[in-house]
Short mmCIF file of C-alpha atoms in Angstrom, two decimals:
data_model
loop_
_atom_site.label_atom_id
_atom_site.label_comp_id
_atom_site.label_asym_id
_atom_site.label_seq_id
_atom_site.Cartn_x
_atom_site.Cartn_y
_atom_site.Cartn_z
CA UNK A 663 4.82 -16.41 8.15
CA UNK A 664 4.97 -12.88 6.84
CA UNK A 665 1.56 -11.27 6.59
CA UNK A 666 0.51 -10.96 2.96
CA UNK A 667 1.02 -7.50 1.48
CA UNK A 668 -2.01 -5.56 0.41
CA UNK A 669 -1.22 -4.73 -3.18
CA UNK A 670 -3.34 -0.30 -4.62
CA UNK A 671 -1.87 3.03 -4.12
CA UNK A 672 -5.07 4.53 -2.82
CA UNK A 673 -5.94 6.96 -0.07
CA UNK A 674 -7.25 5.30 3.07
CA UNK A 675 -7.76 7.98 5.72
CA UNK A 676 -9.38 6.35 8.75
CA UNK A 677 -11.77 8.33 10.92
CA UNK A 678 -12.01 7.71 14.63
CA UNK A 679 -15.21 5.70 14.20
CA UNK A 680 -13.80 3.75 11.28
CA UNK A 681 -10.70 2.97 13.34
CA UNK A 682 -12.67 0.83 15.79
CA UNK A 683 -14.47 -1.18 13.10
CA UNK A 684 -11.58 -3.60 12.50
CA UNK A 685 -11.87 -4.59 16.18
CA UNK A 686 -15.65 -4.94 16.07
CA UNK A 687 -15.46 -8.69 16.77
CA UNK A 688 -13.84 -8.03 20.14
CA UNK A 689 -16.50 -7.74 22.91
CA UNK A 690 -17.13 -4.05 23.50
CA UNK A 691 -16.20 -4.12 27.18
CA UNK A 692 -12.70 -5.40 26.27
CA UNK A 693 -12.27 -3.57 22.96
CA UNK A 694 -10.66 -0.36 24.20
CA UNK A 695 -8.18 -2.26 26.35
CA UNK A 696 -7.26 -4.67 23.53
CA UNK A 697 -6.65 -1.80 21.11
CA UNK A 698 -4.44 0.01 23.61
CA UNK A 699 -2.48 -3.14 24.48
CA UNK A 700 -1.98 -4.15 20.84
CA UNK A 701 -0.81 -0.64 19.93
CA UNK A 702 1.59 -0.61 22.88
CA UNK A 703 2.95 -4.03 21.91
CA UNK A 704 3.41 -2.93 18.30
CA UNK A 705 5.17 0.25 19.45
CA UNK A 706 7.52 -1.80 21.61
CA UNK A 707 8.15 -4.24 18.76
CA UNK A 708 8.97 -1.51 16.23
CA UNK A 709 11.06 0.58 18.62
CA UNK A 710 12.82 -2.06 20.72
CA UNK A 711 13.01 -5.09 18.44
CA UNK A 712 13.23 -3.37 15.06
CA UNK A 713 15.21 -0.32 16.32
CA UNK A 714 12.87 2.20 14.74
CA UNK A 715 13.06 5.72 16.25
CA UNK A 716 10.37 6.13 18.87
CA UNK A 717 8.52 9.01 17.19
CA UNK A 718 8.04 7.03 13.95
CA UNK A 719 7.15 3.81 15.76
CA UNK A 720 4.55 5.75 17.74
CA UNK A 721 2.99 7.26 14.58
CA UNK A 722 2.79 3.85 12.93
CA UNK A 723 1.35 2.00 15.94
CA UNK A 724 -1.38 4.60 16.51
CA UNK A 725 -2.46 4.92 12.88
CA UNK A 726 -2.49 1.41 11.38
CA UNK A 727 -5.72 -0.05 12.78
CA UNK A 728 -6.59 -2.34 9.89
CA UNK A 729 -3.14 -3.93 9.68
CA UNK A 730 -3.10 -4.27 13.45
CA UNK A 731 -6.44 -6.04 13.40
CA UNK A 732 -5.18 -8.39 10.67
CA UNK A 733 -2.58 -9.58 13.17
CA UNK A 734 -4.80 -9.54 16.25
CA UNK A 735 -7.51 -11.57 14.49
CA UNK A 736 -5.04 -14.46 14.10
CA UNK A 737 -4.62 -14.82 17.85
CA UNK A 738 -7.17 -16.75 19.96
CA UNK A 739 -8.89 -14.10 22.04
CA UNK A 740 -8.55 -14.12 25.80
CA UNK A 741 -8.99 -10.87 27.78
CA UNK A 742 -6.71 -12.13 30.57
CA UNK A 743 -3.55 -13.02 28.64
CA UNK A 744 -4.01 -11.18 25.33
CA UNK A 745 -0.94 -8.96 25.74
CA UNK A 746 1.39 -11.89 26.34
CA UNK A 747 -0.12 -13.83 23.43
CA UNK A 748 0.26 -10.85 21.10
CA UNK A 749 3.85 -10.19 22.15
CA UNK A 750 4.67 -13.88 21.64
CA UNK A 751 3.10 -13.77 18.19
CA UNK A 752 5.21 -10.76 17.20
CA UNK A 753 8.29 -12.50 18.52
CA UNK A 754 7.89 -15.57 16.31
CA UNK A 755 5.86 -14.23 13.36
CA UNK A 756 7.55 -11.29 11.61
CA UNK A 757 4.98 -8.84 10.27
CA UNK A 758 4.92 -6.85 7.05
CA UNK A 759 6.06 -3.54 8.50
CA UNK A 760 5.74 -1.63 5.23
CA UNK A 761 1.99 -2.26 5.18
CA UNK A 762 1.72 -0.77 8.68
CA UNK A 763 3.77 2.25 7.62
CA UNK A 764 1.75 2.85 4.46
CA UNK A 765 -1.55 2.63 6.30
CA UNK A 766 -0.31 4.99 8.97
CA UNK A 767 0.37 7.71 6.35
CA UNK A 768 -2.98 7.10 4.68
CA UNK A 769 -2.09 4.66 1.90
CA UNK A 770 -2.87 1.11 0.95
CA UNK A 771 -0.41 -0.17 -1.62
CA UNK A 772 -2.04 -2.15 -4.43
CA UNK A 773 -0.81 -0.49 -7.60
CA UNK A 774 0.79 -2.48 -10.41
CA UNK A 775 2.15 0.60 -12.22
CA UNK A 776 5.89 0.89 -12.80
CA UNK A 777 6.15 3.91 -10.48
CA UNK A 778 4.34 2.14 -7.64
CA UNK A 779 6.46 -1.02 -8.00
CA UNK A 780 9.55 1.15 -7.78
CA UNK A 781 8.34 3.09 -4.74
CA UNK A 782 6.56 0.26 -2.89
CA UNK A 783 8.24 -3.00 -4.02
CA UNK A 784 6.20 -6.11 -3.22
CA UNK A 785 9.14 -8.08 -1.90
CA UNK A 786 9.99 -5.51 0.78
CA UNK A 787 8.55 -6.28 4.21
CA UNK A 788 10.78 -4.47 6.67
CA UNK A 789 10.88 -0.68 6.98
CA UNK A 790 14.66 -0.79 7.37
CA UNK A 791 14.89 -2.33 3.88
CA UNK A 792 12.72 0.33 2.22
CA UNK A 793 15.05 2.87 0.63
CA UNK A 794 12.41 5.64 0.60
CA UNK A 795 11.77 5.72 4.33
CA UNK A 796 14.23 8.61 4.77
CA UNK A 797 11.95 10.75 2.58
CA UNK A 798 8.96 9.98 4.82
CA UNK A 799 11.01 10.87 7.89
CA UNK A 800 12.25 14.08 6.28
CA UNK A 801 8.72 15.18 5.39
CA UNK A 802 7.53 14.39 8.90
CA UNK A 803 10.45 16.34 10.33
CA UNK A 804 9.55 19.36 8.17
CA UNK A 805 6.13 19.53 9.79
CA UNK A 806 3.98 17.59 7.31
CA UNK A 807 1.24 15.78 9.29
CA UNK A 808 2.16 12.08 9.38
CA UNK A 809 -1.40 10.86 8.72
CA UNK A 810 -1.70 13.11 5.65
CA UNK A 811 1.52 12.16 3.89
CA UNK A 812 -0.49 9.81 1.68
CA UNK A 813 -2.01 12.86 0.01
CA UNK A 814 1.34 13.36 -1.68
CA UNK A 815 0.59 10.21 -3.70
CA UNK A 816 -2.80 11.36 -5.01
CA UNK A 817 -1.48 11.67 -8.59
CA UNK A 818 1.77 9.72 -8.50
CA UNK A 819 4.49 8.84 -6.01
CA UNK A 820 7.29 10.96 -7.47
CA UNK A 821 7.80 12.90 -4.25
CA UNK A 822 9.20 9.75 -2.61
CA UNK A 823 11.96 9.64 -5.22
CA UNK A 824 13.27 13.05 -4.21
CA UNK A 825 16.40 13.31 -2.09
CA UNK A 826 15.61 14.77 1.37
CA UNK A 827 18.20 17.51 0.92
CA UNK A 828 16.50 18.57 -2.33
CA UNK A 829 13.16 18.67 -0.50
CA UNK A 830 14.61 21.05 2.07
CA UNK A 831 15.97 23.33 -0.63
CA UNK A 832 12.69 23.22 -2.53
CA UNK A 833 10.69 24.17 0.55
CA UNK A 834 13.04 27.11 1.13
CA UNK A 835 12.42 28.18 -2.48
CA UNK A 836 8.66 28.06 -1.93
CA UNK A 837 9.03 30.13 1.22
CA UNK A 838 10.88 32.63 -0.96
CA UNK A 839 7.53 33.50 -2.55
CA UNK A 840 6.46 34.82 0.84
CA UNK A 841 4.62 31.79 2.23
CA UNK A 842 5.02 30.74 5.86
CA UNK A 843 5.53 27.17 7.06
CA UNK A 844 1.83 26.32 7.44
CA UNK A 845 1.10 27.62 3.94
CA UNK A 846 3.97 25.64 2.42
CA UNK A 847 2.77 22.40 4.01
CA UNK A 848 -0.84 22.95 2.93
CA UNK A 849 0.18 23.86 -0.62
CA UNK A 850 2.48 20.84 -0.78
CA UNK A 851 -0.28 18.45 0.33
CA UNK A 852 -2.75 19.87 -2.20
CA UNK A 853 -0.22 20.27 -5.04
CA UNK A 854 2.57 17.68 -4.48
CA UNK A 855 4.30 18.68 -7.73
CA UNK A 856 5.57 21.88 -6.12
CA UNK A 857 7.90 19.72 -3.99
CA UNK A 858 9.77 18.09 -6.86
CA UNK A 859 9.23 20.09 -10.07
CA UNK A 860 9.12 23.61 -11.42
CA UNK A 861 5.70 25.00 -10.49
CA UNK A 862 6.42 28.72 -10.55
CA UNK A 863 3.22 29.42 -12.50
CA UNK A 864 1.11 27.73 -9.84
CA UNK A 865 3.03 29.34 -6.99
CA UNK A 866 2.68 32.72 -8.68
CA UNK A 867 -1.10 32.29 -8.83
CA UNK A 868 -1.20 31.25 -5.17
CA UNK A 869 0.96 34.20 -4.17
CA UNK A 870 -1.42 36.62 -5.90
CA UNK A 871 -4.47 34.98 -4.34
CA UNK A 872 -3.19 34.29 -0.83
CA UNK A 873 -0.79 37.18 -0.25
CA UNK A 874 -1.56 40.00 -2.68
CA UNK A 875 -5.32 39.62 -2.26
CA UNK A 876 -4.83 38.62 1.39
CA UNK A 877 -6.89 35.43 1.29
CA UNK A 878 -4.94 34.10 4.27
CA UNK A 879 -6.43 36.73 6.58
CA UNK A 880 -9.80 35.02 6.28
CA UNK A 881 -8.51 31.49 7.03
CA UNK A 882 -7.51 29.93 10.34
CA UNK A 883 -3.75 29.56 10.72
CA UNK A 884 -3.58 25.75 10.67
CA UNK A 885 -2.84 23.08 8.09
CA UNK A 886 -6.34 21.59 7.99
CA UNK A 887 -8.08 24.91 7.32
CA UNK A 888 -5.61 26.06 4.68
CA UNK A 889 -5.49 22.62 3.04
CA UNK A 890 -9.26 22.80 2.64
CA UNK A 891 -8.87 26.13 0.82
CA UNK A 892 -6.12 24.70 -1.39
CA UNK A 893 -8.35 21.75 -2.27
CA UNK A 894 -11.00 24.21 -3.46
CA UNK A 895 -8.43 26.09 -5.54
CA UNK A 896 -7.28 22.80 -7.06
CA UNK A 897 -10.80 22.18 -8.42
CA UNK A 898 -10.32 24.95 -10.97
CA UNK A 899 -6.93 23.67 -12.11
CA UNK A 900 -8.52 20.23 -12.48
CA UNK A 901 -11.00 21.89 -14.84
CA UNK A 902 -8.06 22.87 -17.02
CA UNK A 903 -7.44 26.46 -15.93
CA UNK A 904 -3.85 27.29 -16.89
CA UNK A 905 -1.41 27.61 -14.02
CA UNK A 906 0.15 31.05 -13.92
CA UNK A 907 -2.77 32.68 -15.76
CA UNK A 908 -5.65 32.75 -13.27
CA UNK A 909 -4.16 34.29 -10.13
CA UNK A 910 -5.82 37.67 -10.65
CA UNK A 911 -9.15 36.07 -11.57
CA UNK A 912 -9.05 33.91 -8.44
CA UNK A 913 -8.01 36.90 -6.34
CA UNK A 914 -11.00 38.94 -7.43
CA UNK A 915 -13.23 35.98 -6.55
CA UNK A 916 -11.42 35.00 -3.34
CA UNK A 917 -14.57 34.93 -1.25
CA UNK A 918 -15.78 31.71 -2.91
CA UNK A 919 -12.82 29.86 -1.37
CA UNK A 920 -13.81 31.04 2.10
CA UNK A 921 -17.60 31.20 2.06
CA UNK A 922 -18.46 27.93 0.29
CA UNK A 923 -17.59 24.32 1.03
CA UNK A 924 -15.73 22.13 -1.44
CA UNK A 925 -18.90 20.11 -2.00
CA UNK A 926 -20.82 23.28 -2.86
CA UNK A 927 -18.19 24.32 -5.41
CA UNK A 928 -18.19 20.84 -6.94
CA UNK A 929 -21.98 20.95 -7.22
CA UNK A 930 -21.91 24.19 -9.22
CA UNK A 931 -19.01 22.97 -11.38
CA UNK A 932 -20.85 19.74 -12.21
CA UNK A 933 -24.06 21.66 -12.94
CA UNK A 934 -22.51 23.83 -15.65
CA UNK A 935 -20.22 21.06 -16.91
CA UNK A 936 -23.38 19.20 -17.93
CA UNK A 937 -23.80 21.77 -20.72
CA UNK A 938 -20.83 20.05 -22.41
CA UNK A 939 -19.18 23.30 -23.50
CA UNK A 940 -15.70 22.48 -22.19
CA UNK A 941 -14.56 22.37 -18.59
CA UNK A 942 -12.05 25.21 -19.02
CA UNK A 943 -14.84 27.54 -20.11
CA UNK A 944 -16.93 26.46 -17.14
CA UNK A 945 -14.07 27.30 -14.79
CA UNK A 946 -13.59 30.68 -16.42
CA UNK A 947 -17.30 31.48 -16.17
CA UNK A 948 -17.50 30.58 -12.49
CA UNK A 949 -14.37 32.52 -11.54
CA UNK A 950 -15.43 35.59 -13.50
CA UNK A 951 -19.00 35.51 -12.17
CA UNK A 952 -18.61 34.30 -8.55
CA UNK A 953 -22.16 35.39 -7.70
CA UNK A 954 -23.31 32.18 -9.42
CA UNK A 955 -22.14 30.20 -6.39
CA UNK A 956 -24.85 31.91 -4.36
CA UNK A 957 -27.66 30.88 -6.72
CA UNK A 958 -30.14 28.21 -5.66
CA UNK A 959 -30.27 25.97 -8.73
CA UNK A 960 -32.48 23.29 -7.23
CA UNK A 961 -36.11 22.34 -7.51
CA UNK A 962 -37.74 25.54 -8.76
CA UNK A 963 -40.35 24.59 -11.39
CA UNK A 964 -39.96 26.18 -14.81
CA UNK A 965 -41.80 26.19 -18.11
CA UNK A 966 -39.22 25.30 -20.77
CA UNK A 967 -40.75 27.62 -23.37
CA UNK A 968 -41.12 30.44 -20.85
CA UNK A 969 -37.57 29.95 -19.60
CA UNK A 970 -36.11 30.14 -23.12
CA UNK A 971 -38.12 33.29 -23.84
CA UNK A 972 -36.85 34.69 -20.53
CA UNK A 973 -33.31 34.25 -21.88
CA UNK A 974 -34.16 36.11 -25.06
CA UNK A 975 -34.98 33.41 -27.58
CA UNK A 976 -37.03 34.66 -30.53
CA UNK A 977 -40.58 33.33 -30.96
CA UNK A 978 -39.90 31.78 -34.38
CA UNK A 979 -36.87 29.88 -33.10
CA UNK A 980 -38.86 28.76 -30.08
CA UNK A 981 -41.60 27.33 -32.29
CA UNK A 982 -39.01 25.55 -34.42
CA UNK A 983 -37.48 23.90 -31.36
CA UNK A 984 -40.88 22.87 -30.03
CA UNK A 985 -41.68 21.12 -33.31
CA UNK A 986 -38.30 19.36 -33.42
CA UNK A 987 -38.05 18.44 -29.72
CA UNK A 988 -41.63 18.11 -28.39
CA UNK A 989 -40.44 15.65 -25.71
CA UNK A 990 -38.40 18.42 -24.04
CA UNK A 991 -41.15 21.01 -23.69
CA UNK A 992 -43.54 21.33 -20.80
CA UNK A 993 -42.52 21.78 -17.21
CA UNK A 994 -39.26 20.78 -15.61
CA UNK A 995 -37.09 22.04 -12.74
CA UNK A 996 -34.13 24.41 -12.66
CA UNK A 997 -31.82 21.60 -11.60
CA UNK A 998 -32.36 19.88 -14.96
CA UNK A 999 -31.81 22.97 -17.16
CA UNK A 1000 -28.35 21.86 -18.47
CA UNK A 1001 -29.86 18.56 -19.65
CA UNK A 1002 -32.83 20.39 -21.15
CA UNK A 1003 -30.46 22.55 -23.20
CA UNK A 1004 -28.38 19.59 -24.35
CA UNK A 1005 -31.50 17.64 -25.28
CA UNK A 1006 -32.29 20.43 -27.76
CA UNK A 1007 -28.63 20.83 -28.78
CA UNK A 1008 -28.52 24.46 -27.61
CA UNK A 1009 -26.06 24.11 -24.73
CA UNK A 1010 -23.62 26.44 -26.48
CA UNK A 1011 -26.31 29.10 -27.01
CA UNK A 1012 -27.35 28.96 -23.38
CA UNK A 1013 -23.77 29.11 -22.09
CA UNK A 1014 -23.00 32.18 -24.19
CA UNK A 1015 -26.11 33.88 -22.80
CA UNK A 1016 -24.73 33.28 -19.30
CA UNK A 1017 -21.20 34.29 -20.22
CA UNK A 1018 -22.03 37.45 -22.14
CA UNK A 1019 -25.25 38.39 -20.37
CA UNK A 1020 -26.55 38.33 -16.84
CA UNK A 1021 -26.28 34.97 -15.02
CA UNK A 1022 -28.86 36.25 -12.51
CA UNK A 1023 -31.48 35.46 -15.15
CA UNK A 1024 -31.16 31.87 -13.94
CA UNK A 1025 -32.96 32.60 -10.71
CA UNK A 1026 -34.93 35.68 -11.79
CA UNK A 1027 -37.42 33.63 -13.80
CA UNK A 1028 -40.88 33.14 -12.33
CA UNK A 1029 -43.35 30.81 -14.02
CA UNK A 1030 -46.90 32.16 -14.38
CA UNK A 1031 -49.55 30.05 -12.66
CA UNK A 1032 -50.96 27.35 -14.91
CA UNK A 1033 -48.39 27.75 -17.69
CA UNK A 1034 -47.51 24.57 -19.63
CA UNK A 1035 -49.64 22.39 -17.34
CA UNK A 1036 -50.16 19.00 -19.03
CA UNK A 1037 -53.42 17.50 -17.73
CA UNK A 1038 -52.62 14.01 -19.06
CA UNK A 1039 -49.29 14.07 -17.22
CA UNK A 1040 -50.95 15.30 -14.02
CA UNK A 1041 -53.51 12.48 -14.22
CA UNK A 1042 -50.77 9.87 -14.61
CA UNK A 1043 -48.94 11.41 -11.67
CA UNK A 1044 -52.03 11.02 -9.50
CA UNK A 1045 -52.28 7.35 -10.51
CA UNK A 1046 -48.65 6.93 -9.55
CA UNK A 1047 -49.36 8.15 -6.02
CA UNK A 1048 -51.84 5.29 -5.54
CA UNK A 1049 -49.35 2.56 -6.44
CA UNK A 1050 -47.39 0.54 -3.90
CA UNK A 1051 -44.24 1.03 -5.97
CA UNK A 1052 -44.66 4.81 -6.15
CA UNK A 1053 -41.28 5.57 -4.57
CA UNK A 1054 -39.42 3.30 -7.01
CA UNK A 1055 -41.42 4.63 -9.96
CA UNK A 1056 -40.89 8.23 -8.86
CA UNK A 1057 -37.11 7.80 -9.01
CA UNK A 1058 -37.44 6.58 -12.59
CA UNK A 1059 -39.63 9.54 -13.46
CA UNK A 1060 -37.08 11.89 -11.90
CA UNK A 1061 -34.40 10.22 -14.06
CA UNK A 1062 -36.45 10.79 -17.21
CA UNK A 1063 -36.84 14.47 -16.38
CA UNK A 1064 -33.13 14.70 -15.54
CA UNK A 1065 -32.37 13.68 -19.14
CA UNK A 1066 -34.29 16.71 -20.36
CA UNK A 1067 -37.79 15.29 -20.88
CA UNK A 1068 -40.51 17.70 -19.81
CA UNK A 1069 -43.75 16.90 -18.00
CA UNK A 1070 -45.57 15.56 -21.06
CA UNK A 1071 -46.94 12.44 -22.75
CA UNK A 1072 -43.45 11.38 -23.89
CA UNK A 1073 -42.26 11.22 -20.29
CA UNK A 1074 -45.32 9.13 -19.39
CA UNK A 1075 -44.60 6.76 -22.30
CA UNK A 1076 -40.97 6.41 -21.29
CA UNK A 1077 -41.96 5.70 -17.69
CA UNK A 1078 -44.30 2.89 -18.75
CA UNK A 1079 -41.66 1.20 -20.93
CA UNK A 1080 -38.48 1.54 -18.85
CA UNK A 1081 -38.21 -1.40 -16.45
CA UNK A 1082 -34.93 -0.98 -14.60
CA UNK A 1083 -33.67 1.00 -11.64
CA UNK A 1084 -32.47 4.58 -12.03
CA UNK A 1085 -28.82 3.61 -11.65
CA UNK A 1086 -29.11 0.90 -14.33
CA UNK A 1087 -30.91 3.26 -16.72
CA UNK A 1088 -28.24 5.91 -16.18
CA UNK A 1089 -25.48 3.38 -16.81
CA UNK A 1090 -26.98 2.37 -20.17
CA UNK A 1091 -27.58 5.98 -21.15
CA UNK A 1092 -23.94 6.81 -20.40
CA UNK A 1093 -22.74 3.80 -22.40
CA UNK A 1094 -24.61 4.97 -25.49
CA UNK A 1095 -23.11 8.44 -25.06
CA UNK A 1096 -19.63 6.93 -24.78
CA UNK A 1097 -20.28 4.98 -27.99
CA UNK A 1098 -20.64 8.27 -29.82
CA UNK A 1099 -24.40 8.84 -29.87
CA UNK A 1100 -25.05 12.57 -29.49
CA UNK A 1101 -27.01 13.64 -26.42
CA UNK A 1102 -29.89 15.29 -28.30
CA UNK A 1103 -30.06 12.37 -30.73
CA UNK A 1104 -30.15 9.85 -27.88
CA UNK A 1105 -33.03 11.68 -26.19
CA UNK A 1106 -34.90 11.68 -29.52
CA UNK A 1107 -34.29 7.93 -29.80
CA UNK A 1108 -35.77 7.42 -26.33
CA UNK A 1109 -38.78 9.48 -27.36
CA UNK A 1110 -39.63 6.78 -29.93
CA UNK A 1111 -38.11 3.71 -28.27
CA UNK A 1112 -37.73 4.04 -24.47
CA UNK A 1113 -37.13 0.27 -24.26
CA UNK A 1114 -33.62 0.90 -25.56
CA UNK A 1115 -32.54 1.52 -21.96
CA UNK A 1116 -33.83 -1.90 -20.90
CA UNK A 1117 -31.08 -3.63 -22.89
CA UNK A 1118 -28.01 -5.31 -21.44
CA UNK A 1119 -25.16 -2.74 -21.19
CA UNK A 1120 -22.61 -5.04 -22.82
CA UNK A 1121 -25.01 -5.88 -25.65
CA UNK A 1122 -25.64 -2.19 -26.33
CA UNK A 1123 -21.94 -1.67 -26.96
CA UNK A 1124 -21.74 -4.73 -29.22
CA UNK A 1125 -24.81 -3.62 -31.19
CA UNK A 1126 -23.33 -0.19 -31.81
CA UNK A 1127 -20.01 -1.75 -32.83
CA UNK A 1128 -21.73 -4.14 -35.27
CA UNK A 1129 -23.95 -1.34 -36.56
CA UNK A 1130 -21.02 0.92 -37.42
CA UNK A 1131 -18.32 -1.59 -38.40
CA UNK A 1132 -19.95 -4.55 -40.12
CA UNK A 1133 -23.18 -2.94 -41.28
CA UNK A 1134 -21.31 0.23 -42.23
CA UNK A 1135 -24.10 2.48 -40.97
CA UNK A 1136 -23.88 5.94 -39.48
CA UNK A 1137 -25.15 6.57 -35.96
CA UNK A 1138 -27.47 9.14 -37.51
CA UNK A 1139 -29.47 6.27 -38.99
CA UNK A 1140 -30.64 5.47 -35.46
CA UNK A 1141 -32.89 8.53 -35.84
CA UNK A 1142 -34.77 6.58 -38.51
CA UNK A 1143 -34.52 3.14 -36.93
CA UNK A 1144 -34.13 3.51 -33.12
CA UNK A 1145 -35.70 0.07 -32.65
CA UNK A 1146 -32.49 -1.49 -33.93
CA UNK A 1147 -31.07 -1.33 -30.41
CA UNK A 1148 -33.99 -3.35 -29.04
CA UNK A 1149 -33.48 -6.45 -31.24
CA UNK A 1150 -31.35 -9.45 -30.26
CA UNK A 1151 -27.88 -9.17 -31.77
CA UNK A 1152 -27.00 -12.87 -32.06
CA UNK A 1153 -30.42 -14.30 -32.86
CA UNK A 1154 -31.85 -11.56 -35.06
CA UNK A 1155 -29.55 -8.78 -36.25
CA UNK A 1156 -26.42 -10.72 -37.23
CA UNK A 1157 -28.06 -13.72 -38.95
CA UNK A 1158 -30.57 -11.63 -40.90
CA UNK A 1159 -28.06 -9.01 -42.02
CA UNK A 1160 -25.44 -11.57 -43.04
CA UNK A 1161 -27.94 -13.78 -44.86
CA UNK A 1162 -29.35 -10.78 -46.70
CA UNK A 1163 -25.82 -9.76 -47.63
CA UNK A 1164 -25.23 -13.26 -49.01
CA UNK A 1165 -28.42 -13.00 -51.06
CA UNK A 1166 -27.11 -9.77 -52.59
CA UNK A 1167 -23.75 -11.34 -53.36
CA UNK A 1168 -25.45 -14.32 -55.05
CA UNK A 1169 -27.58 -12.03 -57.14
CA UNK A 1170 -30.89 -13.22 -55.68
CA UNK A 1171 -31.75 -9.85 -54.16
CA UNK A 1172 -32.29 -7.15 -56.79
CA UNK A 1173 -33.66 -4.41 -54.51
CA UNK A 1174 -32.01 -2.30 -51.82
CA UNK A 1175 -33.89 -2.99 -48.60
CA UNK A 1176 -33.51 -0.75 -45.58
CA UNK A 1177 -32.09 -2.10 -42.31
CA UNK A 1178 -35.47 -1.66 -40.68
CA UNK A 1179 -37.08 -3.81 -43.38
CA UNK A 1180 -34.44 -6.52 -42.96
CA UNK A 1181 -34.41 -6.62 -39.15
CA UNK A 1182 -37.74 -5.36 -37.85
CA UNK A 1183 -40.17 -7.37 -39.99
CA UNK A 1184 -41.71 -10.54 -38.57
CA UNK A 1185 -40.15 -13.93 -39.27
CA UNK A 1186 -43.08 -14.88 -41.49
CA UNK A 1187 -42.71 -11.73 -43.62
CA UNK A 1188 -38.93 -12.15 -43.77
CA UNK A 1189 -39.19 -15.74 -45.04
CA UNK A 1190 -41.89 -14.79 -47.56
CA UNK A 1191 -39.62 -12.08 -48.97
CA UNK A 1192 -36.69 -14.50 -49.30
CA UNK A 1193 -38.97 -17.07 -50.94
CA UNK A 1194 -39.93 -14.57 -53.62
CA UNK A 1195 -36.26 -14.02 -54.32
CA UNK A 1196 -35.28 -17.69 -54.33
CA UNK A 1197 -37.29 -20.60 -52.94
CA UNK A 1198 -34.18 -22.68 -52.14
CA UNK A 1199 -32.70 -19.78 -50.21
CA UNK A 1200 -35.83 -19.61 -48.05
CA UNK A 1201 -35.47 -23.32 -47.27
CA UNK A 1202 -31.82 -22.75 -46.41
CA UNK A 1203 -32.76 -19.91 -44.00
CA UNK A 1204 -35.35 -22.10 -42.26
CA UNK A 1205 -32.77 -24.86 -41.91
CA UNK A 1206 -30.22 -22.47 -40.42
CA UNK A 1207 -32.71 -21.30 -37.80
CA UNK A 1208 -33.30 -24.82 -36.46
#
């Protein structure tokens, strides 16, 4: 039987350690030998039996460990005659060669999109039947690392639709910008679109950065090193920076692509993106003020009021914010500053201070000893240290502060009423944001009703949908009645609202009751109110609840 095809176009680059994991069930003293013998047998099968050129058969056999193990695992293991058994299996059980090929270039095909079905058809099992194999061979022949060819499918698989002769012409055109072979390969792997479409704007930026500003002189002359630089450059285009417009800006900030790792750049990008001011603006800020990448934006303790004053906020405005958002004030850490600003709805103000002022203010702040120290909070923190679950509870407390809550009584209240793990709490918080609840409004809701984040994620979405669509309410009303999200949708909210609506339609209810009055009151009070409107209606309600 043909081995079943894996079915996503996803990147699957196997490390050396990961490569041995598929063979973990083989006793360790035989494992190395079995891997070598199975690879040699596969090479012989692809080259001799299937007439595949040796160089391609060798690439595939050495870089398809998972597919190889899928075959090996079907053969009864015997260290003495394994090679013969494996060769016999290959002789009488044709394998899905395309799976082996795709894994060897770093892909696992399981994508149902139209493009993927066209490029990697499910009913194709033999490499000789795959009409795109000549493109893979052409790319390999041009110097693209075989194991990295899967990177060309990171966005889509269009490159495999290109005629090999067009690829050669396109690579010559890219070289016409002044790039050498290593640069062309690295750029192609990071930005596959340059191989099949007009990307003169992008190439112009890269020429300015790499050649005019001589970025290449600070990078090792190999594909891996230059690809890493290109991956860092790509981060800013992913933010929305316009291709063809940022070459000079990148050139003046070229050191960030050499001195800092990709993870470090991502960390800074994510930090400022949390201000929710637009990712393009974040990219522009970071490129124009590259010194920001050298700032330590970690665990330094700050006083929120002192930090805002440090950035030039007037005393009257500061007092106004403290009255409106008391849950945000107190102490926090520099790492949580973007959330602190969003929790007070001043992310735009803060970003403009960074953009038009001196970003060094971020790390120049020093909190005076004893400022904004909340004794009640400190006492609760000491109690936390004595608990057996202190590590678990501490992660929840860190989550609360990461939302923008300061070290104050509101954070203590939230900690006592939130009863899920940090990841679950974050998931529910994100769901409410995706439903349209504003960040600052959501934090204010949690100030009054922290139990909101204990609700089932799916139910939260349904409650918001019912609230806006059937009840016709604005999300702003949650400011007045945050407890709405804590009530049961099917057993409380829907039946009470719909019955009350029916009472209005029948003319029994003469007053306009608020949602909080309808939903939050006890069952006894609710029935008593209906009874005053119409005794028979109260009996009907009691009957419906049975």
